[in-house]
Coordinates of C-alpha atoms in Angstrom, one line a residue:
Chain X
M91 CA 0.6 8.5 -18.2
S92 CA 0.2 5.5 -20.0
L93 CA 0.2 1.9 -18.6
F94 CA 0.9 0.1 -22.0
D95 CA 2.8 0.8 -24.9
D96 CA 0.3 -0.9 -27.1
Q97 CA -2.5 1.5 -28.1
K98 CA -5.2 -1.0 -28.1
E99 CA -4.3 -2.3 -24.5
Q100 CA -4.0 1.3 -23.3
H101 CA -7.4 2.2 -24.7
K102 CA -8.9 -0.7 -22.8
A103 CA -7.3 0.4 -19.7
D104 CA -8.5 3.9 -20.3
V105 CA -12.1 2.7 -20.5
N106 CA -11.9 0.6 -17.4
W107 CA -10.5 3.5 -15.4
S108 CA -13.5 5.7 -16.7
A109 CA -15.8 2.8 -15.8
L110 CA -14.3 2.8 -12.1
N111 CA -14.9 6.7 -11.9
E112 CA -18.5 6.0 -12.9
I113 CA -19.4 3.3 -10.3
P114 CA -23.1 4.0 -9.5
R115 CA -24.1 5.6 -6.4
D116 CA -27.6 5.1 -4.9
E117 CA -29.5 8.3 -5.2
Q118 CA -31.8 7.4 -2.1
R119 CA -28.7 7.1 0.0
K120 CA -27.1 10.3 -1.4
K121 CA -30.2 12.1 -0.4
Q122 CA -30.4 10.6 3.1
S123 CA -26.7 11.5 3.5
W124 CA -27.5 15.1 2.8
Q125 CA -30.2 15.1 5.2
L126 CA -28.1 13.7 7.8
I127 CA -25.4 16.1 7.2
N128 CA -28.0 19.0 7.4
Q129 CA -29.1 17.5 10.8
K130 CA -25.5 17.3 12.2
M131 CA -25.0 20.8 11.1
T132 CA -27.9 22.1 12.9
T133 CA -27.0 20.2 16.2
G134 CA -23.5 21.5 15.8
N135 CA -24.7 24.9 15.6
R136 CA -27.1 24.5 18.7
R137 CA -24.0 23.2 20.7
W138 CA -22.0 26.3 19.4
H139 CA -24.7 28.7 20.5
L140 CA -24.8 27.0 23.9
W141 CA -21.1 27.4 24.2
K142 CA -21.5 31.1 23.2
K143 CA -23.8 31.4 26.2
I144 CA -21.6 29.8 28.6
L145 CA -18.6 31.8 27.5
H146 CA -20.5 35.1 28.0
P147 CA -18.7 37.3 30.2
G148 CA -21.6 37.5 32.7
V149 CA -21.2 33.7 33.2
I150 CA -17.7 33.1 32.8
G151 CA -16.4 36.0 34.8
P152 CA -17.6 34.9 38.2
A153 CA -16.4 31.5 37.4
V154 CA -13.0 32.6 36.6
V155 CA -12.8 34.6 40.0
F156 CA -13.8 31.5 41.9
C157 CA -11.3 29.2 40.3
F158 CA -8.6 32.0 41.1
L159 CA -9.5 32.1 44.8
V160 CA -9.6 28.3 44.9
L161 CA -6.1 27.9 43.5
F162 CA -4.4 30.8 45.3
F163 CA -6.3 31.1 48.6
P164 CA -7.5 27.4 49.2
G165 CA -7.5 28.2 52.9
I166 CA -10.5 30.3 52.6
F167 CA -12.5 27.4 51.5
Q168 CA -10.6 24.4 53.1
D169 CA -8.9 25.8 56.2
G170 CA -5.5 24.1 55.5
L171 CA -6.9 20.8 54.7
F172 CA -5.7 20.8 51.4
N173 CA -2.0 21.0 52.4
E174 CA -2.4 18.2 55.0
K175 CA -3.9 15.7 52.4
T176 CA -1.0 16.5 50.1
S177 CA 1.6 15.6 52.6
E178 CA -0.3 12.4 53.6
K179 CA -0.2 11.4 50.0
M180 CA 3.6 11.4 49.8
E181 CA 4.2 9.0 52.8
P182 CA 3.7 5.5 51.1
S183 CA 6.4 4.4 48.8
Y184 CA 5.1 3.0 45.7
G185 CA 8.5 2.3 44.4
S186 CA 9.5 -0.3 46.6
D187 CA 11.4 -3.4 45.4
G188 CA 9.2 -5.7 47.1
N189 CA 11.1 -5.8 50.4
G190 CA 10.0 -2.4 51.4
Q191 CA 13.4 -1.0 50.6
A192 CA 13.7 2.5 49.0
P193 CA 15.4 2.5 45.5
A194 CA 19.1 2.4 45.5
V195 CA 19.6 5.5 43.5
Q196 CA 18.6 8.5 45.6
P197 CA 18.4 12.0 44.5
D198 CA 20.5 14.7 46.1
N199 CA 18.4 15.0 49.2
Q200 CA 19.2 11.8 51.0
D201 CA 17.2 12.6 54.1
E202 CA 13.8 12.2 52.4
P203 CA 12.6 8.9 51.1
E204 CA 12.1 8.9 47.3
S205 CA 8.5 9.7 46.4
G206 CA 6.6 8.1 43.6
G207 CA 9.0 5.2 42.7
G208 CA 10.8 4.2 39.6
L209 CA 8.0 4.0 37.3
E210 CA 7.0 7.6 37.9
E211 CA 10.5 8.9 37.6
T212 CA 11.2 11.7 35.1
P213 CA 13.0 10.6 31.8
D214 CA 16.3 12.4 33.0
Q215 CA 16.5 9.7 35.7
A216 CA 16.4 6.8 33.3
V217 CA 20.1 6.6 33.6
V218 CA 22.3 3.6 32.7
D219 CA 22.8 2.6 36.2
A220 CA 22.7 -1.0 36.8
E221 CA 20.9 -1.0 40.1
S222 CA 18.3 1.5 39.2
L223 CA 17.7 -0.4 35.9
D224 CA 17.3 -3.6 37.9
I225 CA 14.7 -2.0 40.1
K226 CA 13.0 -0.4 37.1
L227 CA 12.9 -3.8 35.6
Q228 CA 11.6 -5.3 38.7
Q229 CA 8.9 -2.9 38.8
L230 CA 8.0 -3.4 35.3
M231 CA 7.9 -7.2 35.9
E232 CA 5.5 -6.6 38.8
L233 CA 3.3 -4.6 36.6
Y234 CA 3.5 -7.3 34.0
I235 CA 2.3 -9.9 36.3
V236 CA -0.6 -7.6 37.6
A237 CA -1.6 -6.7 34.0
S238 CA -1.6 -10.3 33.1
E239 CA -4.4 -10.8 35.8
D240 CA -6.2 -7.4 35.2
K241 CA -6.5 -6.3 31.6
E242 CA -7.4 -2.9 32.6
L243 CA -3.8 -2.4 33.6
L244 CA -2.7 -3.2 30.2
P245 CA -2.2 0.4 28.8
E246 CA -0.2 1.3 31.9
F247 CA 2.1 -1.8 31.4
F248 CA 2.6 -0.9 27.7
E249 CA 3.4 2.6 28.4
E250 CA 6.1 1.6 30.9
F251 CA 7.3 -1.1 28.6
I252 CA 7.9 1.3 25.8
A253 CA 9.4 3.8 28.2
F254 CA 11.8 1.3 29.7
P255 CA 15.4 2.1 28.5
W256 CA 16.0 -1.2 26.8
E257 CA 18.8 0.6 24.8
A258 CA 20.9 0.4 27.9
A259 CA 19.8 -3.0 29.1
Y260 CA 19.0 -5.1 26.1
D261 CA 21.9 -7.5 26.9
R262 CA 20.9 -7.8 30.7
Y263 CA 17.3 -8.4 30.5
S264 CA 16.8 -10.1 27.2
E265 CA 15.2 -13.1 28.9
E266 CA 12.7 -11.0 30.7
A267 CA 11.8 -8.9 27.8
A268 CA 11.4 -12.1 25.7
E269 CA 8.9 -13.4 28.4
M270 CA 7.1 -10.2 28.2
L271 CA 7.0 -10.4 24.4
T272 CA 5.9 -13.7 24.3
W273 CA 2.9 -13.0 26.5
I274 CA 2.0 -10.0 24.3
A275 CA 2.1 -12.4 21.5
E276 CA -0.3 -14.8 23.2
L277 CA -2.8 -12.0 24.1
D278 CA -6.0 -11.9 21.9
E279 CA -5.3 -10.9 18.5
M280 CA -6.8 -7.2 18.9
T281 CA -4.7 -6.5 22.1
R282 CA -1.7 -8.1 20.9
K283 CA -1.4 -6.2 17.5
E284 CA -2.5 -3.0 18.9
Y285 CA 0.2 -3.1 21.6
M286 CA 2.9 -4.5 19.2
A287 CA 2.0 -1.6 17.0
K288 CA 2.6 0.8 19.6
I289 CA 6.0 -0.6 20.3
V290 CA 7.1 -0.5 16.6
E291 CA 5.3 2.9 16.1
D292 CA 7.3 4.5 18.9
L293 CA 10.6 3.1 17.4
Y294 CA 9.5 4.3 13.9
E295 CA 8.6 7.9 15.0
N296 CA 11.8 8.3 16.9
H297 CA 13.7 7.1 13.8
S298 CA 15.9 4.8 16.0
F299 CA 15.3 1.4 14.6
R300 CA 19.1 0.9 14.0
S301 CA 19.7 1.2 17.7
N302 CA 20.3 -1.8 19.7
E303 CA 16.8 -1.1 21.6
A304 CA 15.0 -1.2 18.3
S305 CA 17.1 -4.3 17.0
F306 CA 16.2 -6.1 20.3
L307 CA 12.4 -5.5 20.1
L308 CA 12.2 -6.1 16.3
Y309 CA 14.0 -9.1 16.5
H310 CA 11.7 -10.5 18.9
L311 CA 8.5 -9.3 17.1
Y312 CA 9.9 -10.9 13.9
T313 CA 10.6 -14.2 15.6
L314 CA 7.1 -14.3 17.3
Q315 CA 5.2 -13.4 14.2
P316 CA 7.2 -13.6 11.1
V317 CA 4.4 -13.6 8.7
E318 CA 2.7 -10.6 10.3
F319 CA 6.0 -8.8 10.6
L320 CA 6.8 -9.1 6.9
N321 CA 3.3 -8.5 5.7
D322 CA 3.1 -5.2 7.7
L323 CA 6.6 -4.2 6.7
A324 CA 5.8 -4.7 3.1
M325 CA 2.9 -2.1 3.7
L326 CA 5.5 0.7 4.8
V327 CA 5.3 3.6 2.5
D328 CA 8.9 4.3 2.5
E329 CA 10.9 1.4 1.0
Q330 CA 14.2 2.6 2.6
D331 CA 12.5 2.3 6.2
Q332 CA 11.3 -1.2 5.3
A333 CA 14.8 -2.3 4.5
A334 CA 16.2 -0.5 7.5
L335 CA 13.8 -2.3 9.8
F336 CA 14.5 -5.7 8.4
Q337 CA 18.3 -4.9 8.3
S338 CA 17.9 -4.1 12.0
V339 CA 16.5 -7.6 12.8
V340 CA 19.1 -9.3 10.9
E341 CA 22.1 -7.4 12.3
Y342 CA 20.7 -8.2 15.8
A343 CA 20.4 -11.9 14.9
E344 CA 24.0 -11.8 13.9
Q345 CA 25.0 -10.5 17.3
L346 CA 23.1 -13.5 18.8
G347 CA 24.5 -15.8 16.2
T348 CA 20.9 -16.8 15.1
L349 CA 21.0 -15.9 11.3
D350 CA 20.1 -19.4 10.5
F351 CA 17.0 -19.0 12.6
V352 CA 15.9 -15.9 10.8
K353 CA 16.4 -17.7 7.4
E354 CA 14.5 -20.7 8.6
L355 CA 11.7 -18.4 9.5
L356 CA 11.7 -16.8 6.2
I357 CA 11.5 -20.2 4.4
E358 CA 8.7 -21.2 6.8
V359 CA 6.9 -17.9 5.7
R360 CA 7.2 -18.9 2.1
N361 CA 6.1 -22.5 2.9
Q362 CA 3.0 -21.4 4.5
N363 CA 2.1 -18.5 2.3
D364 CA 1.9 -17.9 -1.4
I365 CA 4.1 -15.0 -1.6
T366 CA 3.7 -14.5 -5.3
R367 CA 0.2 -13.3 -4.7
D368 CA 1.3 -10.1 -3.0
S369 CA 4.0 -8.1 -4.7
S370 CA 4.8 -6.0 -1.6
L371 CA 5.3 -9.1 0.5
R372 CA 7.1 -10.8 -2.2
A373 CA 9.7 -8.0 -2.5
E374 CA 10.1 -7.9 1.3
W375 CA 10.6 -11.7 1.4
N376 CA 13.1 -11.7 -1.5
N377 CA 15.0 -8.8 0.2
G378 CA 15.0 -10.4 3.5
M379 CA 16.4 -13.5 2.1
A380 CA 19.2 -11.7 0.2
F381 CA 20.1 -9.7 3.1
T382 CA 20.0 -12.5 5.7
T383 CA 22.2 -14.6 3.4
Y384 CA 24.5 -11.7 2.7
Q385 CA 25.0 -11.2 6.5
M386 CA 25.6 -15.1 6.9
Y387 CA 28.5 -15.1 4.5
N388 CA 29.8 -11.4 4.5
D389 CA 33.6 -11.2 5.1
T390 CA 33.9 -15.1 4.9
V391 CA 36.4 -17.1 3.0
L392 CA 33.3 -18.4 0.9
E393 CA 32.5 -14.7 -0.2
E394 CA 36.2 -14.3 -1.3
T395 CA 36.1 -17.8 -3.0
L396 CA 32.8 -17.0 -4.9
L397 CA 34.0 -13.3 -6.1
E398 CA 37.2 -14.9 -7.4
K399 CA 35.3 -17.9 -9.1
S400 CA 32.6 -15.5 -10.5
G401 CA 35.5 -13.2 -11.9
K402 CA 37.0 -16.1 -13.6
I403 CA 33.6 -17.1 -15.0
L404 CA 33.0 -13.7 -16.3
T405 CA 36.4 -13.9 -18.3
T406 CA 35.5 -17.3 -19.6
L407 CA 32.3 -15.9 -20.8
E408 CA 34.0 -13.1 -22.7
K409 CA 36.3 -15.3 -24.1
G410 CA 33.4 -17.6 -25.3
N411 CA 35.2 -20.7 -23.7
Y412 CA 32.2 -22.9 -23.0
D413 CA 34.1 -25.9 -22.4
L414 CA 35.6 -24.1 -19.3
L415 CA 32.3 -22.7 -18.3
A416 CA 30.7 -26.3 -18.3
E417 CA 33.2 -27.2 -15.8
E418 CA 31.8 -24.9 -13.4
V419 CA 28.1 -25.7 -14.2
H420 CA 26.0 -27.7 -11.4
E421 CA 26.2 -31.4 -12.3
E422 CA 22.5 -32.1 -11.4
K423 CA 20.9 -28.8 -11.9
G424 CA 22.7 -27.6 -15.1
L425 CA 22.6 -24.0 -15.8
T426 CA 19.5 -21.8 -16.1
I427 CA 19.9 -18.7 -18.1
S428 CA 17.2 -15.9 -17.6
F429 CA 16.8 -12.7 -19.4
T430 CA 14.9 -11.1 -16.7
A431 CA 15.6 -10.8 -12.9
D432 CA 12.3 -12.4 -12.1
F433 CA 12.7 -15.5 -14.2
E434 CA 9.8 -14.6 -16.6
E435 CA 11.9 -16.0 -19.5
W436 CA 14.4 -18.7 -19.0
H437 CA 16.0 -21.8 -20.4
Q438 CA 17.9 -24.5 -18.7
F439 CA 20.8 -26.4 -20.0
S440 CA 22.8 -29.4 -19.0
K441 CA 26.5 -29.4 -18.5
E442 CA 27.0 -31.1 -21.8
E443 CA 24.8 -28.7 -23.6
V444 CA 26.7 -25.6 -22.1
S445 CA 29.8 -27.1 -23.5
N446 CA 28.2 -27.3 -26.9
F447 CA 27.2 -23.6 -26.9
V448 CA 29.9 -22.8 -29.5
T449 CA 28.5 -25.0 -32.2
D450 CA 24.7 -25.1 -30.9
S451 CA 22.8 -22.8 -33.3
S452 CA 19.4 -23.4 -31.7
R453 CA 17.5 -20.2 -31.3
Y454 CA 15.4 -19.7 -28.2
Y455 CA 12.9 -16.9 -27.3
W456 CA 14.3 -15.0 -24.3
G457 CA 11.9 -12.0 -23.9
E458 CA 11.6 -8.4 -25.3
A459 CA 14.4 -5.8 -25.6
E460 CA 13.5 -2.3 -26.8
G461 CA 10.2 -3.5 -28.1
Q462 CA 11.8 -6.3 -30.2
S463 CA 11.6 -10.0 -29.4
V464 CA 14.9 -11.5 -28.7
V465 CA 15.3 -15.0 -30.5
V466 CA 18.9 -16.0 -30.6
S467 CA 21.2 -18.8 -29.4
P468 CA 22.6 -18.9 -25.9
A469 CA 26.1 -18.0 -27.2
Q470 CA 24.7 -15.1 -29.1
L471 CA 22.6 -14.1 -26.0
I472 CA 25.6 -14.0 -23.8
R473 CA 27.8 -12.2 -26.3
N474 CA 25.4 -9.8 -27.7
Y475 CA 23.1 -8.8 -24.8
F476 CA 24.7 -10.0 -21.5
L477 CA 28.3 -8.7 -22.2
N478 CA 27.9 -5.8 -24.6
T479 CA 28.9 -3.7 -21.6
D480 CA 31.7 -3.1 -19.2
F481 CA 30.9 -4.2 -16.0
T482 CA 32.6 -1.9 -13.4
I483 CA 31.3 -3.0 -10.0
S484 CA 30.8 -6.4 -8.5
A485 CA 29.0 -7.1 -5.3
F486 CA 28.3 -10.2 -3.2
N487 CA 24.7 -11.1 -2.6
S488 CA 23.5 -7.4 -3.1
Q489 CA 20.2 -6.9 -1.6
T490 CA 17.3 -6.8 -4.1
S491 CA 15.0 -3.8 -4.3
E492 CA 11.6 -3.0 -5.5
R493 CA 11.8 0.2 -7.4
G494 CA 9.1 -0.5 -10.2
E495 CA 11.5 -2.6 -12.0
R496 CA 11.6 -6.4 -12.2
L497 CA 12.1 -8.3 -8.9
N498 CA 15.1 -10.2 -8.2
T499 CA 13.6 -13.7 -7.3
I500 CA 16.9 -15.6 -7.0
Y501 CA 15.9 -16.9 -3.6
E502 CA 12.3 -18.1 -4.8
N503 CA 14.2 -20.3 -7.1
Y504 CA 17.4 -21.1 -5.3
I505 CA 16.7 -21.1 -1.5
D506 CA 20.3 -22.1 -0.7
G507 CA 22.0 -20.0 -3.4
L508 CA 24.5 -17.3 -3.2
Y509 CA 25.2 -14.8 -6.0
V510 CA 27.6 -12.3 -7.3
E511 CA 26.3 -9.3 -9.0
Y512 CA 28.2 -7.3 -11.8
F513 CA 26.9 -3.9 -12.5
A514 CA 27.3 -1.4 -15.3
A515 CA 25.9 1.9 -15.8
D516 CA 25.1 2.5 -19.5
A517 CA 26.9 5.7 -20.3
A518 CA 25.6 5.8 -23.8
S519 CA 21.9 6.0 -22.5
E520 CA 20.2 9.3 -22.0
K521 CA 17.9 7.5 -19.5
N522 CA 20.5 6.5 -16.9
D523 CA 20.1 2.9 -18.0
W524 CA 21.9 0.2 -16.2
R525 CA 22.5 -3.5 -16.7
K526 CA 23.4 -6.2 -14.1
L527 CA 24.5 -9.8 -14.4
R528 CA 24.0 -12.1 -11.5
L529 CA 26.0 -15.3 -11.3
V530 CA 24.2 -17.7 -9.0
F531 CA 25.9 -20.6 -7.2
E532 CA 24.7 -23.5 -5.1
E533 CA 26.8 -26.0 -3.1
N534 CA 26.9 -29.5 -4.4
N535 CA 29.1 -32.2 -2.6
G536 CA 31.3 -29.5 -1.0
A537 CA 31.8 -27.4 -4.2
W538 CA 30.0 -24.4 -5.1
Q539 CA 28.6 -24.8 -8.7
L540 CA 27.2 -22.4 -11.1
V541 CA 23.5 -23.0 -11.4
A542 CA 22.0 -19.7 -13.1
I543 CA 23.0 -16.6 -14.9
V544 CA 20.3 -13.9 -14.7
Q545 CA 20.2 -10.7 -16.3
D546 CA 18.5 -7.4 -14.9
T547 CA 18.1 -4.2 -16.7
K548 CA 16.4 -0.9 -16.1
Q549 CA 12.7 -1.2 -17.6
Chain I
M9 CA -26.1 34.7 8.3
E10 CA -22.7 33.3 8.4
D11 CA -24.0 29.9 9.3
E12 CA -26.5 30.2 6.2
W13 CA -23.7 30.9 3.9
K14 CA -21.7 28.0 5.3
R15 CA -24.7 25.8 4.7
I16 CA -25.3 27.1 1.0
K17 CA -21.6 26.7 0.2
L18 CA -21.5 23.2 1.6
E19 CA -24.7 22.3 -0.3
E20 CA -23.1 23.5 -3.4
L21 CA -19.8 21.4 -2.7
Y22 CA -22.0 18.4 -2.0
E23 CA -23.6 18.8 -5.3
Q24 CA -20.3 19.4 -7.1
H25 CA -18.0 16.8 -5.6
S26 CA -19.8 14.3 -3.3
D27 CA -20.2 11.6 -6.1
A28 CA -16.5 11.7 -6.9
I29 CA -15.5 11.9 -3.2
F30 CA -17.9 8.9 -2.6
R31 CA -16.3 6.9 -5.3
Y32 CA -12.7 7.8 -4.1
I33 CA -13.6 6.6 -0.7
L34 CA -15.4 3.4 -2.1
L35 CA -12.4 2.4 -4.3
T36 CA -10.2 2.9 -1.1
I37 CA -12.2 1.1 1.4
G38 CA -14.4 -1.2 -0.8
D39 CA -17.6 -1.0 1.1
A40 CA -20.3 1.2 -0.2
Q41 CA -22.4 1.7 2.9
Q42 CA -19.1 2.7 4.7
A43 CA -18.1 4.9 1.9
E44 CA -21.4 6.7 2.2
D45 CA -21.0 7.2 6.0
L46 CA -17.6 8.5 5.5
T47 CA -18.6 10.9 2.8
Q48 CA -21.1 12.4 5.4
E49 CA -18.2 12.7 7.8
V50 CA -16.2 14.5 5.2
Y51 CA -18.8 17.1 4.6
I52 CA -19.5 17.6 8.5
R53 CA -15.7 18.1 8.9
A54 CA -15.7 20.6 6.0
F55 CA -18.7 22.5 7.6
K56 CA -16.7 22.7 10.9
G57 CA -13.6 23.7 9.2
M58 CA -14.9 26.0 6.6
E59 CA -13.7 29.1 8.6
Q60 CA -10.2 27.9 8.4
F61 CA -10.2 27.4 4.8
E62 CA -7.8 30.0 3.6
G63 CA -8.1 29.4 -0.3
R64 CA -4.6 28.5 -0.7
S65 CA -5.9 25.5 -2.6
T66 CA -9.1 24.9 -4.4
Y67 CA -12.2 23.8 -2.6
K68 CA -11.9 20.4 -4.5
T69 CA -8.4 19.7 -3.4
W70 CA -9.4 20.8 0.0
M71 CA -12.4 18.4 0.1
Y72 CA -10.2 15.5 -0.9
T73 CA -7.7 16.3 1.8
I74 CA -10.4 16.1 4.2
A75 CA -11.5 12.7 2.6
R76 CA -8.0 11.4 2.8
N77 CA -8.0 12.2 6.5
V78 CA -11.2 10.8 7.2
I79 CA -10.3 7.5 5.6
H80 CA -7.0 7.5 7.5
D81 CA -8.9 8.1 10.8
F82 CA -11.5 5.4 9.9
Y83 CA -8.8 2.7 9.5
R84 CA -7.2 3.9 12.8
K85 CA -10.4 3.5 14.7
K86 CA -11.9 0.6 13.1
R87 CA -8.9 -1.6 12.8
P88 CA -6.3 -1.1 15.6
I89 CA -5.2 -4.6 14.8
A90 CA -3.0 -3.4 12.0
F91 CA 0.6 -4.0 13.1
L92 CA 1.9 -0.6 12.0
P93 CA -1.3 1.2 12.0
S94 CA -0.1 5.0 11.6
F95 CA 2.2 4.2 8.6
F96 CA -0.2 3.1 6.1
I97 CA -4.1 2.8 5.2
N98 CA -5.0 -0.7 5.3
R99 CA -5.9 -2.7 2.2
P100 CA -9.7 -2.4 1.3
E101 CA -11.7 -5.5 1.3
I102 CA -12.9 -6.9 -2.2
L103 CA -14.9 -4.2 -3.9
Q104 CA -18.5 -5.2 -2.8
L105 CA -20.7 -4.5 -5.7
T106 CA -24.0 -6.0 -6.6
P107 CA -24.2 -8.2 -9.7
D108 CA -26.0 -5.4 -11.6
E109 CA -23.4 -2.9 -10.4
I110 CA -20.7 -5.3 -11.9
V111 CA -22.5 -5.5 -15.2
E112 CA -22.9 -1.6 -15.2
V113 CA -19.2 -1.1 -14.4
G114 CA -17.8 -4.0 -16.5
E115 CA -15.8 -7.1 -15.3
E116 CA -12.6 -5.8 -16.7
A117 CA -12.9 -2.6 -14.6
V118 CA -13.6 -4.7 -11.6
Q119 CA -10.3 -6.6 -12.4
L120 CA -8.4 -3.3 -12.8
Y121 CA -9.7 -2.5 -9.2
Q122 CA -8.6 -5.8 -8.1
A123 CA -5.1 -5.2 -9.5
L124 CA -5.0 -2.0 -7.9
N125 CA -6.2 -3.5 -4.7
R126 CA -3.0 -5.6 -4.5
L127 CA -0.7 -2.5 -4.7
K128 CA 0.6 -1.1 -1.7
P129 CA -1.7 1.8 -0.2
A130 CA 0.6 4.6 -1.1
Y131 CA 0.6 3.4 -4.6
R132 CA -3.2 3.0 -4.7
Q133 CA -3.7 6.5 -3.3
V134 CA -1.4 8.1 -5.7
L135 CA -3.1 6.3 -8.6
L136 CA -6.6 7.1 -7.6
L137 CA -5.7 10.7 -7.4
R138 CA -3.6 11.0 -10.3
H139 CA -5.1 8.8 -12.9
L140 CA -8.7 8.3 -11.8
K141 CA -9.4 11.9 -10.4
E142 CA -6.9 13.5 -12.7
F143 CA -5.3 15.7 -10.1
S144 CA -2.2 17.4 -11.0
I145 CA 1.1 16.6 -9.2
K146 CA 1.0 19.9 -7.1
E147 CA -2.6 19.0 -6.3
T148 CA -1.9 15.4 -5.3
A149 CA 1.1 16.5 -3.1
E150 CA -1.1 18.9 -1.3
I151 CA -3.9 16.2 -0.6
L152 CA -1.4 13.6 0.6
G153 CA 1.0 16.0 2.2
W154 CA 3.9 14.7 0.1
S155 CA 6.7 16.6 -1.7
E156 CA 6.1 16.9 -5.5
A157 CA 9.2 14.8 -6.2
K158 CA 7.8 12.1 -4.0
V159 CA 4.4 12.2 -5.9
K160 CA 6.2 12.0 -9.2
S161 CA 8.5 9.0 -8.3
T162 CA 5.7 7.2 -6.5
T163 CA 3.4 7.6 -9.4
H164 CA 6.1 6.2 -11.7
R165 CA 6.6 3.2 -9.4
A166 CA 3.0 2.7 -8.8
M167 CA 2.4 2.6 -12.7
A168 CA 5.0 -0.1 -13.0
A169 CA 3.7 -2.0 -10.2
L170 CA 0.2 -1.9 -11.5
R171 CA 1.3 -2.9 -15.0
S172 CA 3.1 -5.8 -13.4
E173 CA 0.2 -6.7 -11.6
M174 CA -2.2 -6.6 -14.5
M175 CA 0.2 -8.8 -16.7
T176 CA 0.8 -11.3 -13.9
E177 CA -3.0 -11.6 -13.6
G178 CA -3.4 -12.0 -17.4
G179 CA -0.3 -13.8 -18.2
C180 CA 1.1 -17.2 -17.4
Q181 CA 3.5 -18.2 -14.8
H182 CA 6.8 -19.9 -15.6
E183 CA 9.0 -21.7 -13.0
P184 CA 12.4 -23.0 -13.7
V185 CA 12.7 -26.8 -13.5
R186 CA 14.5 -27.7 -10.2

């Protein structure tokens, strides 16, 4: 397991790993720790011996007999009192709708009033019945109002909030849910995040975050706290789940017609945070931008136009017709060519410079390939490195991914851009290598013009 | 008699592994005092659970499994503010070492730790176990409760991410002119 190819660098890294493994430990504290462990072991043992005494048949036997008699012959001790109290308890209806009415949906036995009320119903009763849902929601709202006054009722409220069948009601009660979620967001930080976490955790554990219910909740969580949402999403262990959770938000936004808003929030996140300082957040942000933009233009005329345009540009590149290529280049921004997906090495050329690529023999440093520096002219780079393979698949604004390779950072550089990606599996490679070429476009005076050509390869 | 055997065995395990476990916890959570407290907790749990130890793994692997659970519980209890608390272990604070300790460990090693610290928890965990503690893929899978395939692929990704973090920190940033 080497971090670096360079032996000297690797040796340095090994020394540093060893140093971390030798961080000093305070000997005094170590001794104290052992004494405390010893103490706790003794206390633990004493408790265990006490339990042993309690569990002795001579003690436990009569206790079991007593409990048996209380349970099965309560009359011996209470003379019928127990039964009377139980029936009294069943009288008042907790589940009224505020007017003293019983819930509209009644169980089979119509003569008896419903006991307990909606919030205590069994899960089987959580049916998609409009009236019963209205009642449930009203009860939830009542609980929400009470809980907003009395914090002790918060756990009960959240339990019911999570248990509410939003799946069946998300389109009916979006306003109410948004109100409650907004209230959650305004609680003190500890409480807010604890309960938001419970909501998302519940969705996660049930693997249902592609459902409408989950999308609905996730969308609101994202719009309330986009930075926290992305940050925590970025910390998910499973990258597929990360993507699925955010896709869920974006797909819901599409239903609402608020994809622009999702994108605006993403841009705000970037404006307020240095996303490059955190690789996970950075990946999450770039993925989010790519997917949101994809969803905005998927199946539109623009997607078709750009796929067609990029197909022609690829042919132009293959033919080495740079005059024609220059016509597609952005008038103000020119053309940026990057050897890596994360724009580590790049050069920018004006329209005019692009049209002179055929005769331009100036050589530039582009980066490393197979341990060798690549120092060639732009035309050589395109011919010998970018196009030395057959691209078989093209995709519009495909989502980026962080799989240990370089991150696609097109959206950090071209916030309003769209791109077409060409993919080729390198059949000659034993390591399942692949190569991608991304053509990035931006709108300029109503026309979509080429602003960048970016290569991505398996590292 | 049985208790006495447990006590002797635990003392032996304390002598053998407690320093390494302390460092594993310290590098995960960043605070020496907390790390010491959690190391105690690891051994107390080991004492309580010793009868359940079936010998399917080594004592060492077993101790690290407990340590991993203790760390997980620590974050759950201490910081319920995490947005998705049960999916990940939170990031540690900056490694709190005294100036003398930094001199002893070396500034470059501290930088390595900071790079490690910027990785996502799963990456950090797998690197601490695989690279620092030199556990095998099988042992790491046991400790983390993952499949061996997941350990392999996560290690690969974690190494690439760490390399990238270290190079970003050491190299210069370029931005295309807009």
